[in-house]
Short mmCIF file of C-alpha atoms and ligand atoms in Angstrom, two decimals:
data_model
loop_
_atom_site.label_atom_id
_atom_site.label_comp_id
_atom_site.label_asym_id
_atom_site.label_seq_id
_atom_site.Cartn_x
_atom_site.Cartn_y
_atom_site.Cartn_z
CA UNK A 1296 43.75 47.94 7.34
CA UNK A 1297 41.78 45.66 5.17
CA UNK A 1298 38.17 45.37 6.40
CA UNK A 1299 37.16 41.82 7.09
CA UNK A 1300 33.38 41.43 6.59
CA UNK A 1301 31.19 38.37 7.32
CA UNK A 1302 28.06 38.18 5.30
CA UNK A 1303 25.28 36.05 6.84
CA UNK A 1304 22.40 35.13 4.50
CA UNK A 1305 19.99 32.47 3.53
CA UNK A 1306 20.77 32.75 -0.22
CA UNK A 1307 23.65 33.53 -2.37
CA UNK A 1308 23.39 32.86 -6.15
CA UNK A 1309 24.26 30.57 -7.65
CA UNK A 1310 24.47 28.25 -4.59
CA UNK A 1311 20.93 29.11 -3.63
CA UNK A 1312 18.46 31.70 -5.02
CA UNK A 1313 14.73 32.18 -4.71
CA UNK A 1314 14.59 35.90 -5.50
CA UNK A 1315 16.44 39.20 -5.40
CA UNK A 1316 18.15 38.38 -2.01
CA UNK A 1317 20.34 35.71 -3.59
CA UNK A 1318 21.39 37.93 -6.48
CA UNK A 1319 22.24 40.85 -4.28
CA UNK A 1320 24.37 38.96 -1.69
CA UNK A 1321 26.57 37.51 -4.33
CA UNK A 1322 26.89 40.50 -6.58
CA UNK A 1323 27.58 42.77 -3.54
CA UNK A 1324 30.17 40.36 -2.18
CA UNK A 1325 31.89 40.12 -5.54
CA UNK A 1326 31.95 44.02 -5.90
CA UNK A 1327 33.41 44.39 -2.40
CA UNK A 1328 35.99 41.79 -3.06
CA UNK A 1329 37.00 43.53 -6.28
CA UNK A 1330 37.30 46.71 -4.20
CA UNK A 1331 39.80 45.09 -1.96
CA UNK A 1332 37.43 44.02 1.01
CA UNK A 1333 37.91 40.50 2.51
CA UNK A 1334 34.35 39.35 2.38
CA UNK A 1335 33.11 35.89 3.33
CA UNK A 1336 29.62 34.60 2.96
CA UNK A 1337 28.15 32.37 5.59
CA UNK A 1338 25.13 30.54 4.49
CA UNK A 1339 23.32 27.08 5.18
CA UNK A 1340 24.81 24.05 3.64
CA UNK A 1341 21.88 23.14 1.38
CA UNK A 1342 22.47 20.34 -1.06
CA UNK A 1343 22.83 22.80 -3.93
CA UNK A 1344 25.41 24.83 -2.08
CA UNK A 1345 27.48 21.67 -0.96
CA UNK A 1346 27.36 20.39 -4.49
CA UNK A 1347 28.47 23.65 -6.23
CA UNK A 1348 30.80 25.52 -3.87
CA UNK A 1349 34.34 25.20 -5.03
CA UNK A 1350 37.16 23.45 -3.09
CA UNK A 1351 35.13 23.00 0.05
CA UNK A 1352 37.05 21.65 3.01
CA UNK A 1353 36.01 21.44 6.71
CA UNK A 1354 37.14 24.24 8.93
CA UNK A 1355 35.44 23.61 12.31
CA UNK A 1356 32.68 21.88 14.18
CA UNK A 1357 30.08 23.47 16.36
CA UNK A 1358 28.61 21.05 18.81
CA UNK A 1359 25.47 21.88 20.75
CA UNK A 1360 24.15 24.37 18.19
CA UNK A 1361 20.38 24.66 18.11
CA UNK A 1362 19.18 21.94 15.81
CA UNK A 1363 22.14 19.72 16.56
CA UNK A 1364 25.83 19.37 16.15
CA UNK A 1365 26.99 21.12 12.96
CA UNK A 1366 30.16 21.69 10.97
CA UNK A 1367 31.60 24.51 9.05
CA UNK A 1368 33.05 24.11 5.48
CA UNK A 1369 34.96 26.75 3.62
CA UNK A 1370 35.50 27.17 -0.10
CA UNK A 1371 34.64 29.75 -2.62
CA UNK A 1372 31.68 30.67 -4.82
CA UNK A 1373 31.64 29.25 -8.33
CA UNK A 1374 33.62 31.37 -10.83
CA UNK A 1375 34.59 33.72 -8.11
CA UNK A 1376 37.28 34.31 -5.50
CA UNK A 1377 34.68 35.25 -2.84
CA UNK A 1378 35.01 32.86 0.12
CA UNK A 1379 32.02 31.07 1.31
CA UNK A 1380 31.34 29.18 4.58
CA UNK A 1381 28.62 26.57 4.67
CA UNK A 1382 27.03 25.69 7.89
CA UNK A 1383 26.53 21.98 7.52
CA UNK A 1384 23.82 20.16 9.34
CA UNK A 1385 22.19 17.74 6.88
CA UNK A 1386 19.07 17.13 8.97
CA UNK A 1387 18.41 20.87 8.95
CA UNK A 1388 19.48 21.92 5.41
CA UNK A 1389 19.96 19.00 3.07
CA UNK A 1390 16.34 18.48 1.94
CA UNK A 1391 14.42 18.37 -1.34
CA UNK A 1392 12.66 21.66 -2.17
CA UNK A 1393 13.87 25.29 -2.16
CA UNK A 1394 15.64 27.00 0.81
CA UNK A 1395 12.38 27.64 2.54
CA UNK A 1396 9.75 25.22 1.07
CA UNK A 1397 9.40 21.50 0.66
CA UNK A 1398 8.84 19.88 -2.65
CA UNK A 1399 5.00 20.53 -2.31
CA UNK A 1400 5.54 24.18 -1.79
CA UNK A 1401 4.89 24.21 1.87
CA UNK A 1402 7.12 26.15 4.38
CA UNK A 1403 9.31 23.83 6.41
CA UNK A 1404 7.80 23.72 9.88
CA UNK A 1405 11.31 24.30 11.41
CA UNK A 1406 12.47 27.36 9.53
CA UNK A 1407 12.89 29.32 12.65
CA UNK A 1408 15.22 26.68 13.99
CA UNK A 1409 17.08 26.41 10.79
CA UNK A 1410 17.89 30.14 10.68
CA UNK A 1411 18.41 30.44 14.43
CA UNK A 1412 21.19 27.91 13.98
CA UNK A 1413 22.72 29.98 11.23
CA UNK A 1414 22.62 33.03 13.39
CA UNK A 1415 24.32 31.28 16.34
CA UNK A 1416 27.02 30.09 13.97
CA UNK A 1417 27.64 33.63 12.76
CA UNK A 1418 27.75 35.00 16.25
CA UNK A 1419 30.19 32.26 17.33
CA UNK A 1420 32.60 33.01 14.50
CA UNK A 1421 32.28 36.76 15.28
CA UNK A 1422 33.17 36.14 18.90
CA UNK A 1423 36.32 34.16 18.10
CA UNK A 1424 34.87 30.81 19.27
CA UNK A 1425 36.09 29.20 15.98
CA UNK A 1426 39.34 29.05 14.15
CA UNK A 1427 37.95 31.35 11.50
CA UNK A 1428 39.43 34.71 11.44
CA UNK A 1429 37.32 37.09 13.52
CA UNK A 1430 35.51 39.63 11.15
CA UNK A 1431 35.49 43.41 11.87
CA UNK A 1432 31.88 43.63 10.85
CA UNK A 1433 29.14 41.16 10.57
CA UNK A 1434 26.69 42.07 7.68
CA UNK A 1435 23.39 40.18 8.34
CA UNK A 1436 20.93 40.06 5.45
CA UNK A 1437 17.17 39.87 5.97
CA UNK A 1438 15.18 38.10 8.79
CA UNK A 1439 16.97 34.81 8.44
CA UNK A 1440 20.02 36.40 9.94
CA UNK A 1441 17.99 38.57 12.28
CA UNK A 1442 19.08 37.04 15.53
CA UNK A 1443 22.81 37.65 14.68
CA UNK A 1444 23.28 41.14 16.27
CA UNK A 1445 21.56 40.10 19.54
CA UNK A 1446 23.55 36.83 19.75
CA UNK A 1447 26.72 38.62 19.04
CA UNK A 1448 26.20 40.72 22.21
CA UNK A 1449 25.32 37.59 24.15
CA UNK A 1450 28.55 35.82 23.02
CA UNK A 1451 30.53 38.93 23.77
CA UNK A 1452 31.62 39.62 20.18
CA UNK A 1453 33.49 42.88 19.56
CA UNK A 1454 32.69 42.90 15.89
CA UNK A 1455 30.14 45.49 14.80
CA UNK A 1456 26.92 44.50 13.13
CA UNK A 1457 24.96 45.75 10.15
CA UNK A 1458 21.47 44.44 9.27
CA UNK A 1459 20.21 45.03 5.77
CA UNK A 1460 16.44 44.99 5.22
CA UNK A 1461 15.87 43.51 1.75
CA UNK A 1462 12.14 43.11 2.41
CA UNK A 1463 10.40 44.13 5.67
CA UNK A 1464 7.39 42.10 4.96
CA UNK A 1465 9.18 38.93 5.71
CA UNK A 1466 9.82 39.00 9.39
CA UNK A 1467 10.45 35.47 10.76
CA UNK A 1468 7.77 35.64 13.50
CA UNK A 1469 7.52 32.38 15.66
CA UNK A 1470 5.74 31.38 18.81
CA UNK A 1471 7.50 32.75 21.88
CA UNK A 1472 7.55 29.20 23.12
CA UNK A 1473 10.19 28.36 20.50
CA UNK A 1474 12.63 30.77 22.08
CA UNK A 1475 14.42 28.22 24.25
CA UNK A 1476 14.70 25.79 21.30
CA UNK A 1477 16.24 28.63 19.27
CA UNK A 1478 18.91 29.22 21.90
CA UNK A 1479 17.58 32.58 22.87
CA UNK A 1480 18.77 33.53 26.32
CA UNK A 1481 16.27 33.61 29.29
CA UNK A 1482 16.69 37.30 29.87
CA UNK A 1483 16.11 38.26 26.26
CA UNK A 1484 12.98 36.14 26.28
CA UNK A 1485 11.66 38.09 29.18
CA UNK A 1486 12.10 41.55 27.89
CA UNK A 1487 10.28 43.19 24.98
CA UNK A 1488 13.26 43.49 22.57
CA UNK A 1489 12.36 40.61 20.37
CA UNK A 1490 8.70 40.19 21.24
CA UNK A 1491 6.20 41.26 18.47
CA UNK A 1492 2.48 40.93 19.28
CA UNK A 1493 2.97 37.83 21.43
CA UNK A 1494 5.39 36.31 19.00
CA UNK A 1495 9.21 36.15 18.70
CA UNK A 1496 10.32 38.16 15.84
CA UNK A 1497 13.79 37.66 14.11
CA UNK A 1498 13.11 40.97 12.26
CA UNK A 1499 12.42 42.93 15.50
CA UNK A 1500 15.55 41.41 17.06
CA UNK A 1501 17.64 42.65 14.12
CA UNK A 1502 16.11 46.10 14.19
CA UNK A 1503 16.57 46.43 17.98
CA UNK A 1504 20.21 45.15 18.22
CA UNK A 1505 22.08 45.82 14.96
CA UNK A 1506 24.67 48.74 15.19
CA UNK A 1507 23.41 50.00 11.78
CA UNK A 1508 20.38 49.16 9.70
CA UNK A 1509 20.53 49.59 5.96
CA UNK A 1510 17.88 49.14 3.27
CA UNK A 1511 18.12 48.93 -0.48
CA UNK A 1512 16.67 52.14 -1.95
CA UNK A 1513 16.21 55.78 -0.93
CA UNK A 1514 12.48 55.75 -1.33
CA UNK A 1515 11.99 52.41 0.60
CA UNK A 1516 14.03 53.91 3.39
CA UNK A 1517 11.56 56.80 3.69
CA UNK A 1518 8.48 54.58 3.13
CA UNK A 1519 9.25 52.18 5.96
CA UNK A 1520 9.12 54.98 8.40
CA UNK A 1521 5.34 55.11 7.65
CA UNK A 1522 2.58 52.92 8.88
CA UNK A 1523 1.61 52.02 5.23
CA UNK A 1524 4.96 50.46 4.38
CA UNK A 1525 6.41 49.86 7.87
CA UNK A 1526 4.84 46.36 8.16
CA UNK A 1527 4.28 47.12 12.01
CA UNK A 1528 7.87 48.21 12.51
CA UNK A 1529 7.58 51.86 11.39
CA UNK A 1530 7.59 53.01 15.10
CA UNK A 1531 10.84 51.15 15.92
CA UNK A 1532 12.45 52.22 12.73
CA UNK A 1533 11.63 55.86 13.52
CA UNK A 1534 13.30 55.44 16.88
CA UNK A 1535 16.36 54.22 15.03
CA UNK A 1536 16.22 56.66 12.15
CA UNK A 1537 19.60 57.93 13.07
CA UNK A 1538 21.19 54.54 12.37
CA UNK A 1539 19.18 53.80 9.18
CA UNK A 1540 21.11 54.16 5.97
CA UNK A 1541 19.81 53.69 2.40
CA UNK A 1542 22.30 52.05 0.07
CA UNK A 1543 20.75 51.37 -3.28
CA UNK A 1544 21.28 47.97 -4.87
CA UNK A 1545 23.17 47.49 -8.16
CA UNK A 1546 22.96 44.56 -10.53
CA UNK A 1547 25.38 41.99 -11.71
CA UNK A 1548 26.21 43.57 -15.09
CA UNK A 1549 28.05 40.46 -16.36
CA UNK A 1550 25.23 37.91 -15.76
CA UNK A 1551 22.71 40.33 -17.20
CA UNK A 1552 24.35 41.63 -20.47
CA UNK A 1553 22.86 41.14 -23.85
CA UNK A 1554 26.23 41.45 -25.40
CA UNK A 1555 27.73 38.25 -23.77
CA UNK A 1556 24.71 36.41 -22.47
CA UNK A 1557 25.00 32.79 -23.44
CA UNK A 1558 21.44 31.99 -22.49
CA UNK A 1559 19.79 34.10 -25.24
CA UNK A 1560 19.22 33.33 -28.87
CA UNK A 1561 21.42 36.05 -30.20
CA UNK A 1562 23.69 38.74 -28.64
CA UNK A 1563 23.10 42.35 -29.31
CA UNK A 1564 23.97 45.87 -27.95
CA UNK A 1565 22.40 49.28 -27.73
CA UNK A 1566 23.65 50.36 -31.13
CA UNK A 1567 22.44 47.31 -33.05
CA UNK A 1568 19.29 45.64 -31.80
CA UNK A 1569 18.84 43.11 -34.59
CA UNK A 1570 19.82 40.32 -32.30
CA UNK A 1571 16.74 41.40 -30.20
CA UNK A 1572 14.44 40.32 -33.09
CA UNK A 1573 15.93 36.82 -32.89
CA UNK A 1574 15.42 36.85 -29.17
CA UNK A 1575 11.76 37.92 -29.64
CA UNK A 1576 11.17 35.04 -32.06
CA UNK A 1577 12.81 32.75 -29.52
CA UNK A 1578 10.54 34.06 -26.77
CA UNK A 1579 7.44 33.55 -28.88
CA UNK A 1580 8.47 29.99 -29.63
CA UNK A 1581 9.38 29.16 -26.11
CA UNK A 1582 6.19 30.56 -24.64
CA UNK A 1583 4.05 29.00 -27.39
CA UNK A 1584 2.99 32.37 -28.82
CA UNK A 1585 2.34 32.78 -32.56
CA UNK A 1586 5.34 34.31 -34.40
CA UNK A 1587 4.56 38.00 -35.12
CA UNK A 1588 7.55 40.34 -35.44
CA UNK A 1589 5.36 43.50 -35.04
CA UNK A 1590 3.23 42.41 -32.19
CA UNK A 1591 4.00 44.08 -28.91
CA UNK A 1592 5.19 41.44 -26.49
CA UNK A 1593 4.70 42.29 -22.85
CA UNK A 1594 6.56 40.22 -20.25
CA UNK A 1595 5.82 39.54 -16.57
CA UNK A 1596 8.50 37.75 -14.65
CA UNK A 1597 8.37 37.50 -10.88
CA UNK A 1598 7.03 35.81 -7.82
CA UNK A 1599 3.33 35.48 -8.36
CA UNK A 1600 2.12 37.14 -5.25
CA UNK A 1601 -0.09 40.03 -4.13
CA UNK A 1602 3.12 42.00 -3.38
CA UNK A 1603 3.85 41.90 -7.12
CA UNK A 1604 0.24 42.75 -7.96
CA UNK A 1605 -0.17 39.59 -9.87
CA UNK A 1606 -3.73 39.43 -8.57
CA UNK A 1607 -4.36 42.83 -10.16
CA UNK A 1608 -2.80 41.68 -13.41
CA UNK A 1609 -5.23 38.89 -13.62
CA UNK A 1610 -8.09 41.51 -13.52
CA UNK A 1611 -6.29 43.86 -15.95
CA UNK A 1612 -5.13 41.45 -18.68
CA UNK A 1613 -8.59 40.69 -20.29
CA UNK A 1614 -9.20 44.38 -20.75
CA UNK A 1615 -5.79 44.97 -22.12
CA UNK A 1616 -6.11 42.06 -24.60
CA UNK A 1617 -9.44 43.41 -25.75
CA UNK A 1618 -8.26 47.00 -26.34
CA UNK A 1619 -4.86 45.99 -28.00
CA UNK A 1620 -5.72 43.28 -30.43
CA UNK A 1621 -2.10 42.49 -31.30
CA UNK A 1622 -0.74 42.48 -27.81
CA UNK A 1623 0.93 39.26 -26.69
CA UNK A 1624 1.78 38.50 -22.98
CA UNK A 1625 4.57 36.17 -21.75
CA UNK A 1626 4.47 35.25 -18.14
CA UNK A 1627 7.11 33.41 -16.00
CA UNK A 1628 6.69 32.94 -12.37
CA UNK A 1629 5.47 30.88 -9.42
CA UNK A 1630 4.01 31.66 -6.04
CA UNK A 1631 0.49 31.80 -4.59
CA UNK A 1632 -1.53 28.70 -5.76
CA UNK A 1633 -4.73 30.80 -6.38
CA UNK A 1634 -2.80 33.34 -8.60
CA UNK A 1635 -1.12 30.48 -10.46
CA UNK A 1636 -4.50 28.95 -11.12
CA UNK A 1637 -5.96 32.24 -12.14
CA UNK A 1638 -3.27 32.70 -14.77
CA UNK A 1639 -3.75 29.16 -16.04
CA UNK A 1640 -7.45 29.84 -16.52
CA UNK A 1641 -6.65 33.14 -18.22
CA UNK A 1642 -4.15 31.48 -20.63
CA UNK A 1643 -6.60 28.70 -21.48
CA UNK A 1644 -9.11 31.30 -22.54
CA UNK A 1645 -6.56 33.26 -24.62
CA UNK A 1646 -4.06 30.65 -25.83
CA UNK A 1647 -2.85 32.67 -28.77
CA UNK A 1648 -2.23 35.76 -26.75
CA UNK A 1649 -0.87 34.57 -23.42
CA UNK A 1650 2.17 32.31 -23.04
CA UNK A 1651 2.59 31.02 -19.47
CA UNK A 1652 5.22 29.14 -17.69
CA UNK A 1653 4.66 28.36 -14.02
CA UNK A 1654 7.91 27.58 -12.33
CA UNK A 1655 11.35 28.94 -11.47
CA UNK A 1656 13.60 28.86 -14.51
CA UNK A 1657 16.71 31.08 -14.73
CA UNK A 1658 17.27 30.34 -18.51
CA UNK A 1659 13.59 31.27 -19.32
CA UNK A 1660 14.09 34.57 -17.31
CA UNK A 1661 17.01 35.57 -19.66
CA UNK A 1662 14.81 34.61 -22.62
CA UNK A 1663 11.95 36.73 -21.36
CA UNK A 1664 14.11 39.77 -20.59
CA UNK A 1665 15.86 39.62 -23.96
CA UNK A 1666 12.90 38.90 -26.12
CA UNK A 1667 10.06 41.04 -24.84
CA UNK A 1668 9.38 44.68 -25.86
CA UNK A 1669 8.22 45.69 -22.46
CA UNK A 1670 8.04 44.36 -18.97
CA UNK A 1671 5.07 44.87 -16.67
CA UNK A 1672 6.19 44.94 -13.03
CA UNK A 1673 3.44 46.07 -10.62
CA UNK A 1674 4.18 46.15 -6.93
CA UNK A 1675 2.25 47.11 -3.85
CA UNK A 1676 5.76 47.85 -2.26
CA UNK A 1677 9.20 47.19 -3.63
CA UNK A 1678 12.35 47.64 -1.59
CA UNK A 1679 14.46 47.66 -4.78
CA UNK A 1680 13.14 45.79 -7.74
CA UNK A 1681 15.92 44.08 -9.74
CA UNK A 1682 13.77 42.57 -12.34
CA UNK A 1683 12.91 45.92 -14.24
CA UNK A 1684 16.67 46.73 -14.23
CA UNK A 1685 17.47 43.45 -15.82
CA UNK A 1686 14.87 44.03 -18.42
CA UNK A 1687 16.26 47.61 -19.07
CA UNK A 1688 19.64 46.15 -19.80
CA UNK A 1689 18.04 44.20 -22.64
CA UNK A 1690 16.24 47.18 -24.08
CA UNK A 1691 12.91 45.84 -22.63
CA UNK A 1692 11.09 48.92 -21.31
CA UNK A 1693 9.70 48.67 -17.82
CA UNK A 1694 6.13 49.62 -16.77
CA UNK A 1695 6.25 49.64 -13.08
CA UNK A 1696 4.54 50.89 -9.90
CA UNK A 1697 5.79 54.13 -8.47
CA UNK A 1698 6.89 52.78 -5.17
CA UNK A 1699 10.25 52.00 -3.42
CA UNK A 1700 13.24 51.47 -5.51
CA UNK A 1701 11.23 51.51 -8.76
CA UNK A 1702 10.32 55.08 -8.16
CA UNK A 1703 14.07 55.71 -7.93
CA UNK A 1704 15.35 53.67 -10.89
CA UNK A 1705 12.48 54.10 -13.53
CA UNK A 1706 12.34 57.58 -14.97
CA UNK A 1707 8.83 58.06 -16.36
CA UNK A 1708 8.61 58.82 -20.13
CA UNK A 1709 5.47 60.92 -19.97
CA UNK A 1710 3.19 60.58 -22.96
CA UNK A 1711 3.19 61.26 -26.83
CA UNK A 1712 3.65 65.01 -27.24
CA UNK A 1713 5.01 65.42 -23.73
CA UNK A 1714 7.98 62.97 -23.68
CA UNK A 1715 10.65 63.28 -21.04
CA UNK A 1716 14.39 63.23 -21.91
CA UNK A 1717 16.39 60.55 -20.21
CA UNK A 1718 13.29 58.60 -19.60
CA UNK A 1719 13.66 54.77 -18.94
CA UNK A 1720 9.99 53.53 -18.67
CA UNK A 1721 6.63 54.06 -17.37
CA UNK A 1722 5.44 54.42 -13.78
CA UNK A 1723 1.89 54.20 -12.50
CA UNK A 1724 0.36 55.06 -9.21
CA UNK A 1725 -2.20 53.04 -7.41
CA UNK A 1726 -3.29 49.37 -6.99
CA UNK A 1727 -6.27 48.93 -9.13
CA UNK A 1728 -6.59 47.14 -12.49
CA UNK A 1729 -7.42 50.58 -14.07
CA UNK A 1730 -4.16 52.09 -12.70
CA UNK A 1731 -2.27 49.24 -14.29
CA UNK A 1732 -4.06 49.59 -17.59
CA UNK A 1733 -3.47 53.24 -17.83
CA UNK A 1734 0.30 52.59 -17.46
CA UNK A 1735 0.30 49.86 -20.12
CA UNK A 1736 -1.83 52.01 -22.45
CA UNK A 1737 0.81 54.76 -22.35
CA UNK A 1738 3.64 52.31 -23.05
CA UNK A 1739 1.72 50.74 -26.01
CA UNK A 1740 0.96 54.23 -27.41
CA UNK A 1741 4.72 54.95 -27.41
CA UNK A 1742 5.65 51.53 -28.73
CA UNK A 1743 3.74 52.54 -31.85
CA UNK A 1744 6.29 55.39 -32.35
CA UNK A 1745 9.44 53.48 -33.27
CA UNK A 1746 11.74 56.41 -32.86
CA UNK A 1747 10.54 57.37 -29.42
CA UNK A 1748 10.61 53.77 -28.38
CA UNK A 1749 14.12 53.40 -29.74
CA UNK A 1750 15.33 56.37 -27.59
CA UNK A 1751 13.83 54.80 -24.55
CA UNK A 1752 15.60 51.48 -25.29
CA UNK A 1753 18.95 53.26 -25.71
CA UNK A 1754 18.59 55.06 -22.41
CA UNK A 1755 17.61 51.72 -20.75
CA UNK A 1756 20.54 49.89 -22.24
CA UNK A 1757 23.11 52.46 -21.21
CA UNK A 1758 21.81 53.42 -17.74
CA UNK A 1759 24.34 53.04 -14.89
CA UNK A 1760 23.25 50.07 -12.86
CA UNK A 1761 26.36 48.36 -11.59
CA UNK A 1762 27.60 48.06 -8.00
CA UNK A 1763 30.42 50.56 -8.14
CA UNK A 1764 28.85 53.36 -6.27
CA UNK A 1765 26.99 51.32 -3.74
CA UNK A 1766 30.05 49.18 -2.98
CA UNK A 1767 31.96 52.43 -2.06
CA UNK A 1768 28.95 53.42 0.20
CA UNK A 1769 29.06 50.13 2.06
CA UNK A 1770 32.87 50.36 2.39
CA UNK A 1771 32.55 53.81 3.82
CA UNK A 1772 29.96 52.49 6.39
CA UNK A 1773 32.16 49.58 7.30
CA UNK A 1774 35.17 51.93 7.92
CA UNK A 1775 33.10 54.38 9.94
CA UNK A 1776 31.72 51.50 12.11
CA UNK A 1777 35.05 49.93 12.68
CA UNK A 1778 36.49 53.19 13.82
CA UNK A 1779 33.75 53.72 16.36
CA UNK A 1780 34.31 52.61 19.94
CA UNK A 1781 32.88 49.28 20.88
CA UNK A 1782 29.74 50.15 22.69
CA UNK A 1783 26.21 49.32 22.43
CA UNK A 1784 24.91 52.17 20.27
CA UNK A 1785 21.31 51.41 20.90
CA UNK A 1786 20.35 49.87 24.12
CA UNK A 1787 17.09 47.87 23.86
CA UNK A 1788 15.43 46.77 27.01
CA UNK A 1789 17.72 43.77 27.69
CA UNK A 1790 19.66 44.19 30.95
CA UNK A 1791 22.33 41.65 31.72
CA UNK A 1792 24.63 39.45 29.85
CA UNK A 1793 24.40 35.74 30.24
CA UNK A 1794 27.36 33.35 30.10
CA UNK A 1795 28.32 31.91 26.76
CA UNK A 1796 26.14 28.95 25.88
CA UNK A 1797 28.06 25.64 25.94
CA UNK A 1798 29.23 25.32 22.38
CA UNK A 1799 32.32 23.29 21.89
CA UNK A 1800 34.73 24.12 19.14
CA UNK A 1801 36.64 21.20 17.63
CA UNK A 1802 39.58 22.47 15.76
CA UNK A 1803 40.08 21.50 12.11
CA UNK A 1804 42.98 23.58 10.77
CA UNK A 1805 42.26 25.45 7.50
CA UNK A 1806 44.50 24.03 4.81
P1 LIG B 3361 11.99 39.83 -5.23
O1 LIG B 3361 13.33 39.86 -4.66
O2 LIG B 3361 11.01 40.62 -4.47
O3 LIG B 3361 11.46 38.45 -5.59
P2 LIG B 3361 13.32 41.26 -7.45
O4 LIG B 3361 12.74 41.70 -8.77
O5 LIG B 3361 14.14 42.18 -6.72
O6 LIG B 3361 12.05 40.71 -6.59
O7 LIG B 3361 14.17 39.89 -7.75
C1 LIG B 3361 13.64 38.80 -8.23
C2 LIG B 3361 14.80 37.91 -8.79
O8 LIG B 3361 14.25 36.67 -8.88
C3 LIG B 3361 15.27 38.25 -10.10
O9 LIG B 3361 16.57 37.88 -10.36
C4 LIG B 3361 14.26 37.46 -11.10
O10 LIG B 3361 14.77 37.16 -12.38
C5 LIG B 3361 14.19 36.20 -10.28
N1 LIG B 3361 12.94 35.43 -10.48
C6 LIG B 3361 11.78 35.62 -9.93
N2 LIG B 3361 10.83 34.66 -10.33
C7 LIG B 3361 11.61 33.90 -11.17
C8 LIG B 3361 11.27 32.75 -11.94
N3 LIG B 3361 10.03 32.21 -11.92
N4 LIG B 3361 12.18 32.20 -12.65
C9 LIG B 3361 13.38 32.68 -12.80
N5 LIG B 3361 13.84 33.80 -12.06
C10 LIG B 3361 12.92 34.41 -11.26
#
């Protein structure tokens, strides 16, 4: 039997992406498809998705959905055979800005409603209320799809549910008073299964009702059981530990490959890094840094937030520039306004040493990973951490915090005289500027030893980072779940079922 899996997510690159979630949803779907799984991605019909999905055609209408009447459009992802279904409601999803923010960078006030509607659509598909083939498993990703497992039970779906935590810190907490508007049944509103400190929490709903919970690295799976990393949900997660599975992410090894990348100045491979010199020159030019072939160039490329320790980097950079007179720093990112402004000020006072681009720019991200010598990636917590792995593929050595997925994927190189075989980068503990400086100092000392550095680069560029292993882990999980009898594996406090909300399905036959 060929498992039929419905992914539900707010992002899937290249139709919509603001961070790692968008990369992972698409790359995993592609890997599963290549392994013979029927996988379809359900996501909102943002303008970018409607414009770029291939061969879209209508396949159903959902009247009476929270947020208004909506339609379903099916097609496939660009350059891929993976099916995508877009939930179309232009008033909800077709807006200027990113998937979550308006053009001024403010969160849309109705994000709760927008993603509640997505969750209802998924649960309706899973319960056979549409003409779309009923999936065996609905795989919901992050809080945006957090209501799916609970709604599946309410709609009487027999499909199993998996919820993957890509980042526990983003929880989708809204006033309880919004519950009716979100189409949450009365009896669920009255019990404690979705209530979190006086609010309604999409994340809590997911953790309570999903048949299985997965997260994206082994270390993060352990960390979230502790108060420090559990974001308030460590207790609930400990209760569900039996159903919590770690499946480490992989990366899309075609998009991120210096051998074939069309977005970089010159291609290269692990045996011949001459092309990387051309990429370094291009990076220095693109980021307005003086051309210096021998200067160590350190990249930073991520959301500019406290999670990513961008605030700590602002403190650490002046000392690093003072103690390493040739060091250049290239920064790409966007995020908290205060951090963006802090970096602008720092750049203004060191114009020949720091190149800054505030904004989201895919091509520049490739230029950064290819051209830099090392990547600084601090994190107070990190579920997986794709960026350091992208940089590794390009022989750009990561300097990262020893947390979450970073602790699993970066093998610390030690220091001169005590180097570690098979090392791939540098890890530092702690959250202070001095902790970060110590990590960068070790990396710069090793950069000055070209042979040692070259060994690190070769390890980085040949590390196994694809989806092959993890795709199999998910497939095993799907098969196990499908074989299990249909029963509520974990009974939260909700008591009785309600009748199916009045949602009308208008048939539009698939071509
Ligand atoms: P997170 O998902 O926490 O943001 P990850 O490192 O796992 O962190 O994934 C971030 C993804 O977003 C990577 O694909 C990275 O290249 C991309 N990214 C982040 N900021 C930018 C930016 N300003 N421009 C281009 N790509 C970015």
